[in-house]
């Protein structure tokens, strides 16, 4: 199969034998090391590691490289041209930070609008249910990757889908791989456009004294982002930015809420605005609120890439359930319930847009800019790596430091940035854009496809995972809700954008 693929070095067919020889050389080096340590201890001497034969350590490096080449050849023989990551680098805490940076993005600023559709009593209940559903579906993806052998080496969402449907009929496998790639990359691209739009609005809010139009601010945000995007080829490349992102996220939420607390409800809430325990719900309002909740909490379309960068993927439940999910709950509750309480049912746009023009307004805007740019950076790594892998697979390896590889990476980054800027200026409505993304691509990519992958895993696995009747019922409810949002929610969002287009 490798001979039939022009993108695979034909020498890969000989590499298994080379791998065996390199492994034997490494074993001999370890035996030599142990013998040298024992000999030095018997003589009462101190053993220096440099006494080892340097050739043996070199062979160990060659063994790793050969094993990686063999993995590429085997993947290419099955039609997978993505670059496998030989070993992750991120621990559970960094992974939790990446998940927070991935999940808690622009959607959290629209949480007051979502709570408004249900009321201050029913809204938090819906929020908790939606968050629990997202955690459950995320763990379904993790179970597929961890316990289904064809998926254990998956480093991309598409390769996970390929492994999950390995035993399915060919047409079924091809259809779901197409839907997975289409929905993931379309969703990523839509998010990048939304993040660039939000960063541009943040710059305009920060420097509100200057009368510069939104497209120019968005272009300036892209220029600020470019040096980082051109050098970050893994989600954990800039570890400090992950934690800065969380700090600025807290600032984006807490500064407006704290200002509202200091000033008081009477000075903030509009006269004709009020709050209700259970709001007068309408079909379009419920769909809008559920779409915002769905958009603001989902990360399933990137979890395979996040898990593949972990040192120990078995620690993923700890990173998500015990670290990330409680932070998400706290942030969503403060933003959603706090914003609705102070602004009432007249709340519109982003949470920080309701501040008056003053210093807290500018500080919150600065936090928004940094948060949106780092969120763009994380999403952009996944999309740009996939695009480069499709065009030139061997250049997509993040450890490839050759000039042509770096040039190709920056070419893809700049192209995506320009396209995202264009998208940001086509639909410059924050609330409606969030609803549209939450209703269209989010249910398909983050709910429907993961549930179907798990069902396929359950059908084909020799050792079937334990699934209770209650969990099957939960998956059924999640699937029904996802399908409702996909069709009715998307239609409602498009009608809303159409109605506001002229303004």
Short mmCIF file of C-alpha atoms in Angstrom, two decimals:
data_model
loop_
_atom_site.label_atom_id
_atom_site.label_comp_id
_atom_site.label_asym_id
_atom_site.label_seq_id
_atom_site.Cartn_x
_atom_site.Cartn_y
_atom_site.Cartn_z
CA UNK A 1 0.00 0.00 0.00
CA UNK A 2 2.88 2.36 0.69
CA UNK A 3 4.31 1.75 -2.79
CA UNK A 4 1.02 2.91 -4.28
CA UNK A 5 1.10 6.17 -2.34
CA UNK A 6 3.47 8.77 -3.84
CA UNK A 7 3.46 10.78 -0.59
CA UNK A 8 5.19 8.02 1.39
CA UNK A 9 8.89 7.25 1.16
CA UNK A 10 9.24 3.72 -0.26
CA UNK A 11 12.00 3.01 2.20
CA UNK A 12 9.31 3.00 4.88
CA UNK A 13 8.66 -0.61 3.89
CA UNK A 14 12.11 -1.52 5.21
CA UNK A 15 11.83 0.51 8.41
CA UNK A 16 10.29 -2.15 10.69
CA UNK A 17 13.53 -4.13 10.44
CA UNK A 18 15.52 -0.94 11.13
CA UNK A 19 13.32 -0.29 14.14
CA UNK A 20 14.08 -3.76 15.51
CA UNK A 21 17.82 -3.24 15.08
CA UNK A 22 17.65 0.17 16.74
CA UNK A 23 15.63 -1.28 19.63
CA UNK A 24 18.23 -4.03 20.13
CA UNK A 25 20.99 -1.40 20.10
CA UNK A 26 19.12 0.59 22.74
CA UNK A 27 18.74 -2.54 24.88
CA UNK A 28 22.48 -3.21 24.60
CA UNK A 29 23.18 0.39 25.62
CA UNK A 30 21.00 0.02 28.70
CA UNK A 31 22.76 -3.25 29.65
CA UNK A 32 26.12 -1.54 29.19
CA UNK A 33 24.98 1.34 31.38
CA UNK A 34 23.87 -0.97 34.18
CA UNK A 35 27.12 -2.96 34.00
CA UNK A 36 29.19 0.22 34.16
CA UNK A 37 27.23 1.44 37.20
CA UNK A 38 27.72 -1.90 38.98
CA UNK A 39 31.43 -1.99 38.16
CA UNK A 40 31.98 1.54 39.40
CA UNK A 41 30.08 0.81 42.63
CA UNK A 42 32.19 -2.31 43.27
CA UNK A 43 35.39 -0.27 42.93
CA UNK A 44 34.03 2.59 45.03
CA UNK A 45 34.26 4.97 42.08
CA UNK A 46 31.75 7.53 40.81
CA UNK A 47 30.20 6.60 37.48
CA UNK A 48 29.92 9.34 34.85
CA UNK A 49 27.17 8.86 32.23
CA UNK A 50 29.43 10.18 29.46
CA UNK A 51 31.39 6.92 29.70
CA UNK A 52 28.57 5.40 27.66
CA UNK A 53 29.09 4.83 23.98
CA UNK A 54 27.65 7.91 22.28
CA UNK A 55 26.71 5.80 19.29
CA UNK A 56 24.18 3.90 21.41
CA UNK A 57 22.38 7.09 22.44
CA UNK A 58 22.35 8.16 18.82
CA UNK A 59 20.74 4.88 17.86
CA UNK A 60 18.04 5.48 20.45
CA UNK A 61 17.15 8.77 18.74
CA UNK A 62 17.14 6.99 15.39
CA UNK A 63 14.75 4.40 16.82
CA UNK A 64 12.26 7.13 17.74
CA UNK A 65 12.53 8.69 14.28
CA UNK A 66 12.15 5.36 12.53
CA UNK A 67 9.11 4.48 14.64
CA UNK A 68 7.53 7.83 13.74
CA UNK A 69 8.21 7.21 10.05
CA UNK A 70 6.65 3.76 10.27
CA UNK A 71 3.54 5.26 11.92
CA UNK A 72 3.28 7.75 9.08
CA UNK A 73 3.65 5.02 6.49
CA UNK A 74 0.99 2.87 8.12
CA UNK A 75 -1.37 5.83 8.38
CA UNK A 76 -0.79 6.78 4.75
CA UNK A 77 -1.51 3.23 3.68
CA UNK A 78 -4.94 3.69 5.27
CA UNK A 79 -5.42 7.10 3.70
CA UNK A 80 -4.42 9.16 6.75
CA UNK A 81 -1.87 11.85 5.88
CA UNK A 82 -1.89 13.64 9.22
CA UNK A 83 1.33 13.85 11.18
CA UNK A 84 1.13 11.66 14.30
CA UNK A 85 2.41 13.17 17.51
CA UNK A 86 4.79 10.67 19.02
CA UNK A 87 4.46 11.89 22.60
CA UNK A 88 2.41 14.61 24.25
CA UNK A 89 3.91 17.27 26.46
CA UNK A 90 0.97 18.75 28.38
CA UNK A 91 0.03 17.77 31.91
CA UNK A 92 -3.50 17.76 33.34
CA UNK A 93 -3.38 21.36 34.55
CA UNK A 94 -2.13 22.78 31.25
CA UNK A 95 -4.72 20.66 29.45
CA UNK A 96 -7.43 22.07 31.71
CA UNK A 97 -6.19 25.56 30.89
CA UNK A 98 -6.34 24.84 27.17
CA UNK A 99 -9.88 23.46 27.56
CA UNK A 100 -10.97 26.58 29.43
CA UNK A 101 -9.34 28.78 26.79
CA UNK A 102 -11.04 26.70 24.10
CA UNK A 103 -14.51 26.47 25.67
CA UNK A 104 -14.93 29.76 27.52
CA UNK A 105 -14.50 32.10 24.58
CA UNK A 106 -16.78 34.63 22.97
CA UNK A 107 -19.87 32.64 23.96
CA UNK A 108 -19.60 33.54 27.64
CA UNK A 109 -20.15 37.22 26.87
CA UNK A 110 -23.56 36.33 25.47
CA UNK A 111 -24.65 34.34 28.54
CA UNK A 112 -26.90 37.14 29.92
CA UNK A 113 -28.87 36.99 26.66
CA UNK A 114 -29.29 33.24 27.09
CA UNK A 115 -30.43 33.51 30.73
CA UNK A 116 -32.86 36.25 29.69
CA UNK A 117 -34.78 33.71 27.60
CA UNK A 118 -35.49 31.52 30.65
CA UNK A 119 -35.37 33.76 33.74
CA UNK A 120 -33.13 33.90 36.79
CA UNK A 121 -34.55 30.67 38.28
CA UNK A 122 -34.94 28.48 35.22
CA UNK A 123 -31.88 29.87 33.40
CA UNK A 124 -29.28 28.43 35.81
CA UNK A 125 -31.08 25.05 35.72
CA UNK A 126 -30.84 24.97 31.92
CA UNK A 127 -27.19 26.08 32.17
CA UNK A 128 -26.32 23.20 34.52
CA UNK A 129 -28.10 20.65 32.31
CA UNK A 130 -26.33 21.90 29.17
CA UNK A 131 -22.94 21.88 30.91
CA UNK A 132 -23.51 18.34 32.19
CA UNK A 133 -24.47 17.21 28.67
CA UNK A 134 -21.29 18.71 27.23
CA UNK A 135 -19.11 17.06 29.87
CA UNK A 136 -20.80 13.73 29.18
CA UNK A 137 -20.29 13.95 25.41
CA UNK A 138 -16.65 14.98 25.96
CA UNK A 139 -16.10 11.85 28.04
CA UNK A 140 -17.70 9.76 25.28
CA UNK A 141 -15.00 11.00 22.91
CA UNK A 142 -12.31 10.21 25.46
CA UNK A 143 -13.68 6.69 25.96
CA UNK A 144 -13.65 6.06 22.21
CA UNK A 145 -10.03 7.19 21.90
CA UNK A 146 -8.81 5.40 25.01
CA UNK A 147 -10.56 2.05 24.78
CA UNK A 148 -11.17 1.39 21.08
CA UNK A 149 -7.96 0.06 19.55
CA UNK A 150 -8.36 1.62 16.04
CA UNK A 151 -8.67 5.07 17.71
CA UNK A 152 -5.86 4.90 20.27
CA UNK A 153 -3.31 6.62 18.01
CA UNK A 154 -5.75 9.25 16.66
CA UNK A 155 -4.35 12.77 16.82
CA UNK A 156 -7.10 14.54 14.83
CA UNK A 157 -10.87 14.54 14.93
CA UNK A 158 -11.03 13.03 11.43
CA UNK A 159 -8.64 10.20 12.30
CA UNK A 160 -10.74 9.47 15.39
CA UNK A 161 -13.83 9.23 13.18
CA UNK A 162 -11.95 6.99 10.74
CA UNK A 163 -10.98 4.64 13.56
CA UNK A 164 -14.46 4.61 15.11
CA UNK A 165 -16.04 3.66 11.76
CA UNK A 166 -13.24 1.32 10.70
CA UNK A 167 -15.54 -1.71 10.65
CA UNK A 168 -18.49 0.15 9.17
CA UNK A 169 -19.42 -0.11 5.47
CA UNK A 170 -17.12 1.96 3.27
CA UNK A 171 -19.81 4.43 2.19
CA UNK A 172 -20.89 5.03 5.78
CA UNK A 173 -17.30 5.62 6.85
CA UNK A 174 -16.67 8.07 3.99
CA UNK A 175 -19.89 9.99 4.69
CA UNK A 176 -19.11 10.46 8.38
CA UNK A 177 -15.49 11.38 7.70
CA UNK A 178 -16.71 14.05 5.28
CA UNK A 179 -19.25 15.37 7.78
CA UNK A 180 -16.64 15.38 10.55
CA UNK A 181 -14.09 17.32 8.53
CA UNK A 182 -16.63 19.70 7.02
CA UNK A 183 -18.29 20.54 10.34
CA UNK A 184 -15.04 20.80 12.32
CA UNK A 185 -13.19 23.03 9.90
CA UNK A 186 -16.24 25.17 9.11
CA UNK A 187 -16.89 25.64 12.82
CA UNK A 188 -13.24 26.48 13.49
CA UNK A 189 -13.22 29.01 10.67
CA UNK A 190 -16.45 30.57 11.90
CA UNK A 191 -15.04 30.86 15.41
CA UNK A 192 -11.85 32.47 14.14
CA UNK A 193 -13.90 35.07 12.29
CA UNK A 194 -15.98 35.71 15.42
CA UNK A 195 -12.87 36.03 17.61
CA UNK A 196 -11.32 38.50 15.19
CA UNK A 197 -14.58 40.47 15.13
CA UNK A 198 -14.67 40.53 18.95
CA UNK A 199 -10.99 41.56 19.17
CA UNK A 200 -11.65 44.38 16.70
CA UNK A 201 -14.64 45.55 18.75
CA UNK A 202 -12.48 45.36 21.88
CA UNK A 203 -9.85 47.61 20.33
CA UNK A 204 -12.55 50.06 19.30
CA UNK A 205 -13.88 50.07 22.86
CA UNK A 206 -10.38 50.46 24.32
CA UNK A 207 -9.57 53.45 22.09
CA UNK A 208 -13.09 54.81 21.84
CA UNK A 209 -11.78 58.38 21.46
CA UNK A 210 -10.59 57.54 17.94
CA UNK A 211 -13.26 57.29 15.25
CA UNK A 212 -11.98 54.28 13.31
CA UNK A 213 -14.31 51.82 11.63
CA UNK A 214 -14.63 48.20 12.75
CA UNK A 215 -12.90 46.59 9.69
CA UNK A 216 -9.77 48.62 10.40
CA UNK A 217 -9.79 47.64 14.08
CA UNK A 218 -10.19 43.99 13.10
CA UNK A 219 -7.23 44.33 10.71
CA UNK A 220 -5.12 45.83 13.52
CA UNK A 221 -6.09 42.92 15.77
CA UNK A 222 -4.94 40.52 13.04
CA UNK A 223 -1.62 42.32 12.74
CA UNK A 224 -1.06 42.01 16.51
CA UNK A 225 -1.88 38.31 16.33
CA UNK A 226 0.28 37.42 13.33
CA UNK A 227 3.72 37.09 15.03
CA UNK A 228 2.30 34.66 17.59
CA UNK A 229 0.24 32.67 15.09
CA UNK A 230 3.24 32.36 12.78
CA UNK A 231 5.39 30.73 15.45
CA UNK A 232 2.82 28.72 17.48
CA UNK A 233 2.46 25.30 15.83
CA UNK A 234 1.09 23.48 18.88
CA UNK A 235 -1.66 24.50 21.30
CA UNK A 236 0.82 24.43 24.18
CA UNK A 237 3.58 26.34 22.36
CA UNK A 238 3.10 29.44 24.52
CA UNK A 239 2.18 28.00 27.91
CA UNK A 240 2.17 31.43 29.54
CA UNK A 241 -0.46 32.65 27.07
CA UNK A 242 -2.84 29.92 28.24
CA UNK A 243 -2.79 31.26 31.80
CA UNK A 244 -2.86 34.88 30.62
CA UNK A 245 -5.94 33.94 28.63
CA UNK A 246 -7.68 32.68 31.77
CA UNK A 247 -6.74 35.83 33.71
CA UNK A 248 -8.04 38.11 30.98
CA UNK A 249 -11.19 36.02 30.75
CA UNK A 250 -11.78 36.63 34.45
CA UNK A 251 -11.16 40.34 33.89
CA UNK A 252 -13.59 40.44 30.98
CA UNK A 253 -16.34 39.00 33.21
CA UNK A 254 -15.53 40.34 36.69
CA UNK A 255 -14.80 43.97 35.79
CA UNK A 256 -18.31 44.65 34.38
CA UNK A 257 -20.03 42.66 37.15
CA UNK A 258 -18.03 44.37 39.91
CA UNK A 259 -18.77 47.77 38.38
CA UNK A 260 -22.48 46.94 38.33
CA UNK A 261 -22.30 45.93 42.01
CA UNK A 262 -20.57 49.17 43.02
CA UNK A 263 -22.88 51.43 41.04
CA UNK A 264 -26.06 49.55 41.90
CA UNK A 265 -29.03 48.14 40.03
CA UNK A 266 -30.93 51.45 39.88
CA UNK A 267 -28.11 53.19 38.01
CA UNK A 268 -27.49 50.32 35.57
CA UNK A 269 -30.76 48.64 34.72
CA UNK A 270 -32.91 50.47 32.13
CA UNK A 271 -36.23 51.79 33.40
CA UNK A 272 -38.33 49.54 31.19
CA UNK A 273 -36.21 46.47 31.96
CA UNK A 274 -37.07 43.87 34.59
CA UNK A 275 -36.16 40.35 35.70
CA UNK A 276 -38.36 37.28 36.11
CA UNK A 277 -37.86 33.95 37.84
CA UNK A 278 -39.36 32.18 34.84
CA UNK A 279 -39.50 34.29 31.71
CA UNK A 280 -42.33 34.30 29.19
CA UNK A 281 -40.70 31.89 26.78
CA UNK A 282 -41.21 31.86 23.02
CA UNK A 283 -40.02 29.19 20.54
CA UNK A 284 -37.53 31.55 18.90
CA UNK A 285 -36.30 32.77 22.30
CA UNK A 286 -35.79 29.25 23.63
CA UNK A 287 -33.91 28.23 20.48
CA UNK A 288 -31.74 31.35 20.75
CA UNK A 289 -30.93 30.68 24.41
CA UNK A 290 -30.14 27.01 23.83
CA UNK A 291 -27.96 27.91 20.83
CA UNK A 292 -25.97 30.36 22.95
CA UNK A 293 -25.54 27.81 25.75
CA UNK A 294 -24.47 25.16 23.23
CA UNK A 295 -22.01 27.46 21.51
CA UNK A 296 -20.51 28.73 24.75
CA UNK A 297 -19.81 25.29 26.27
CA UNK A 298 -18.69 23.02 23.45
CA UNK A 299 -15.15 21.80 22.83
CA UNK A 300 -15.71 18.30 21.46
CA UNK A 301 -14.54 19.23 17.96
CA UNK A 302 -11.03 19.89 19.34
CA UNK A 303 -10.77 17.35 22.14
CA UNK A 304 -8.94 14.73 20.06
CA UNK A 305 -6.18 17.22 19.29
CA UNK A 306 -6.08 18.32 22.94
CA UNK A 307 -5.89 14.73 24.23
CA UNK A 308 -3.14 13.86 21.72
CA UNK A 309 -0.91 16.58 23.23
CA UNK A 310 -1.23 15.17 26.77
CA UNK A 311 1.59 13.28 28.46
CA UNK A 312 -0.95 10.88 29.92
CA UNK A 313 -4.34 10.83 28.14
CA UNK A 314 -5.74 8.83 31.07
CA UNK A 315 -5.62 12.11 33.05
CA UNK A 316 -8.15 13.76 30.73
CA UNK A 317 -11.19 13.20 33.04
CA UNK A 318 -9.23 14.87 35.83
CA UNK A 319 -8.41 17.82 33.59
CA UNK A 320 -11.97 18.23 32.34
CA UNK A 321 -14.30 17.09 35.14
CA UNK A 322 -12.41 18.14 38.26
CA UNK A 323 -10.55 21.26 37.02
CA UNK A 324 -12.10 22.72 33.87
CA UNK A 325 -15.82 22.02 34.39
CA UNK A 326 -16.07 23.71 37.85
CA UNK A 327 -14.31 26.78 36.47
CA UNK A 328 -16.69 26.83 33.49
CA UNK A 329 -19.71 26.56 35.79
CA UNK A 330 -18.52 29.44 37.96
CA UNK A 331 -17.69 31.67 34.99
CA UNK A 332 -20.97 30.96 33.19
CA UNK A 333 -23.03 31.58 36.32
CA UNK A 334 -21.32 34.88 37.13
CA UNK A 335 -21.58 36.15 33.57
CA UNK A 336 -25.08 34.86 32.84
CA UNK A 337 -26.91 35.35 36.13
CA UNK A 338 -25.00 38.48 37.12
CA UNK A 339 -25.49 40.17 33.77
CA UNK A 340 -29.20 39.34 33.68
CA UNK A 341 -29.77 40.54 37.25
CA UNK A 342 -28.21 43.95 36.68
CA UNK A 343 -29.38 44.58 33.10
CA UNK A 344 -32.70 42.75 33.02
CA UNK A 345 -34.49 41.50 29.95
CA UNK A 346 -33.22 44.44 27.87
CA UNK A 347 -29.66 43.13 27.86
CA UNK A 348 -28.12 43.04 24.38
CA UNK A 349 -24.74 42.31 22.81
CA UNK A 350 -21.70 41.47 24.93
CA UNK A 351 -21.62 41.78 28.71
CA UNK A 352 -18.99 44.55 28.75
CA UNK A 353 -20.73 46.63 26.08
CA UNK A 354 -23.23 47.84 28.69
CA UNK A 355 -20.57 49.71 30.68
CA UNK A 356 -20.38 53.51 30.38
CA UNK A 357 -17.34 55.06 28.68
CA UNK A 358 -14.79 55.16 31.49
CA UNK A 359 -11.64 53.44 32.77
CA UNK A 360 -13.33 50.13 33.77
CA UNK A 361 -14.84 50.04 30.29
CA UNK A 362 -11.36 50.36 28.75
CA UNK A 363 -9.73 47.81 31.07
CA UNK A 364 -12.47 45.28 30.35
CA UNK A 365 -12.00 45.99 26.63
CA UNK A 366 -8.24 45.34 26.91
CA UNK A 367 -8.97 42.00 28.62
CA UNK A 368 -11.43 41.16 25.84
CA UNK A 369 -8.84 41.85 23.13
CA UNK A 370 -6.20 39.62 24.74
CA UNK A 371 -8.72 36.87 25.48
CA UNK A 372 -10.09 36.81 21.93
CA UNK A 373 -6.65 36.85 20.28
CA UNK A 374 -5.38 33.93 22.38
CA UNK A 375 -8.60 32.01 21.72
CA UNK A 376 -8.07 32.63 18.00
CA UNK A 377 -4.49 31.37 18.36
CA UNK A 378 -5.58 28.05 19.87
CA UNK A 379 -8.26 27.43 17.24
CA UNK A 380 -5.95 28.56 14.44
CA UNK A 381 -3.31 25.96 15.34
CA UNK A 382 -5.76 23.13 14.67
CA UNK A 383 -7.18 24.53 11.44
CA UNK A 384 -3.85 25.65 9.95
CA UNK A 385 -2.16 22.35 10.80
CA UNK A 386 -4.97 20.45 9.08
CA UNK A 387 -4.75 22.64 5.97
CA UNK A 388 -0.97 22.32 5.76
CA UNK A 389 -1.20 18.57 6.31
CA UNK A 390 -3.59 18.29 3.38
CA UNK A 391 -1.32 20.32 1.11
CA UNK A 392 2.08 18.98 2.23
CA UNK A 393 1.94 16.39 4.97
CA UNK A 394 5.64 16.27 5.87
CA UNK A 395 5.73 20.04 6.50
CA UNK A 396 2.89 19.94 9.04
CA UNK A 397 5.01 18.30 11.76
CA UNK A 398 5.33 20.97 14.48
CA UNK A 399 8.88 19.79 15.23
CA UNK A 400 10.03 20.43 11.66
CA UNK A 401 12.20 23.57 11.91
CA UNK A 402 13.27 23.72 8.26
CA UNK A 403 12.83 27.08 6.54
CA UNK A 404 10.47 25.77 3.89
CA UNK A 405 8.29 24.20 6.58
CA UNK A 406 8.13 27.46 8.53
CA UNK A 407 7.43 29.42 5.34
CA UNK A 408 4.60 27.06 4.41
CA UNK A 409 3.14 27.33 7.91
CA UNK A 410 3.17 31.12 7.82
CA UNK A 411 1.62 31.10 4.37
CA UNK A 412 -1.32 29.06 5.67
CA UNK A 413 -1.59 31.25 8.80
CA UNK A 414 -1.72 34.48 6.77
CA UNK A 415 -4.28 33.03 4.35
CA UNK A 416 -6.55 31.93 7.21
CA UNK A 417 -6.17 35.30 8.92
CA UNK A 418 -7.22 37.19 5.79
CA UNK A 419 -10.18 34.88 5.24
CA UNK A 420 -11.26 35.22 8.88
CA UNK A 421 -11.05 39.02 8.60
CA UNK A 422 -13.33 38.90 5.56
CA UNK A 423 -15.81 36.68 7.39
CA UNK A 424 -15.76 38.96 10.44
CA UNK A 425 -16.90 41.86 8.27
CA UNK A 426 -19.60 39.92 6.42
CA UNK A 427 -21.69 39.25 9.55
CA UNK A 428 -20.76 42.00 12.06
CA UNK A 429 -23.54 41.10 14.53
CA UNK A 430 -22.10 39.47 17.64
CA UNK A 431 -25.29 38.04 19.14
CA UNK A 432 -26.68 36.73 15.88
CA UNK A 433 -23.31 35.27 14.86
CA UNK A 434 -23.11 33.37 18.14
CA UNK A 435 -26.63 32.02 17.67
CA UNK A 436 -25.93 30.96 14.09
CA UNK A 437 -22.74 29.10 14.95
CA UNK A 438 -24.38 27.56 18.01
CA UNK A 439 -27.32 26.28 15.98
CA UNK A 440 -25.63 25.17 12.76
CA UNK A 441 -22.22 23.56 13.13
CA UNK A 442 -22.07 23.10 16.91
CA UNK A 443 -24.77 20.39 17.27
CA UNK A 444 -23.43 18.40 14.32
CA UNK A 445 -19.73 18.57 15.14
CA UNK A 446 -19.94 18.51 18.95
CA UNK A 447 -23.03 16.42 19.71
CA UNK A 448 -24.28 14.29 16.82
CA UNK A 449 -20.95 12.98 15.50
CA UNK A 450 -19.42 12.12 18.93
CA UNK A 451 -22.56 10.22 19.98
CA UNK A 452 -22.64 8.28 16.72
CA UNK A 453 -18.92 7.46 17.04
CA UNK A 454 -19.51 6.07 20.51
CA UNK A 455 -22.48 4.00 19.29
CA UNK A 456 -20.32 2.61 16.47
CA UNK A 457 -17.59 1.81 19.00
CA UNK A 458 -20.16 0.01 21.17
CA UNK A 459 -21.39 -2.02 18.19
CA UNK A 460 -17.97 -3.06 16.87
CA UNK A 461 -15.79 -3.46 19.98
CA UNK A 462 -15.00 -6.98 21.11
CA UNK A 463 -15.15 -5.85 24.73
CA UNK A 464 -18.19 -3.58 24.87
CA UNK A 465 -18.06 -0.64 27.30
CA UNK A 466 -20.54 -0.56 30.14
CA UNK A 467 -23.46 1.71 29.30
CA UNK A 468 -26.41 1.96 31.67
CA UNK A 469 -30.01 2.42 30.58
CA UNK A 470 -29.92 5.96 32.02
CA UNK A 471 -26.88 6.84 29.90
CA UNK A 472 -28.60 5.54 26.75
CA UNK A 473 -31.59 7.74 27.64
CA UNK A 474 -29.28 10.75 28.09
CA UNK A 475 -27.68 10.14 24.69
CA UNK A 476 -31.14 9.91 23.11
CA UNK A 477 -32.18 13.25 24.64
CA UNK A 478 -28.89 14.87 23.59
CA UNK A 479 -29.34 13.64 20.04
CA UNK A 480 -32.93 14.92 19.81
CA UNK A 481 -31.93 18.34 21.16
CA UNK A 482 -29.01 18.53 18.73
CA UNK A 483 -31.24 17.77 15.74
CA UNK A 484 -33.81 20.37 16.84
CA UNK A 485 -31.10 23.03 17.14
CA UNK A 486 -29.54 22.07 13.82
CA UNK A 487 -32.69 22.67 11.81
CA UNK A 488 -35.07 24.95 13.70
CA UNK A 489 -32.31 26.91 15.47
CA UNK A 490 -30.40 27.56 12.27
CA UNK A 491 -33.56 28.76 10.51
CA UNK A 492 -34.42 31.09 13.40
CA UNK A 493 -30.88 32.56 13.47
CA UNK A 494 -30.84 33.17 9.71
CA UNK A 495 -34.19 34.97 9.90
CA UNK A 496 -32.85 37.15 12.72
CA UNK A 497 -29.75 38.09 10.72
CA UNK A 498 -31.90 38.83 7.69
CA UNK A 499 -34.15 41.12 9.72
CA UNK A 500 -31.17 43.09 11.12
CA UNK A 501 -29.07 43.18 7.95
CA UNK A 502 -30.23 46.65 6.86
CA UNK A 503 -29.21 48.20 10.16
#
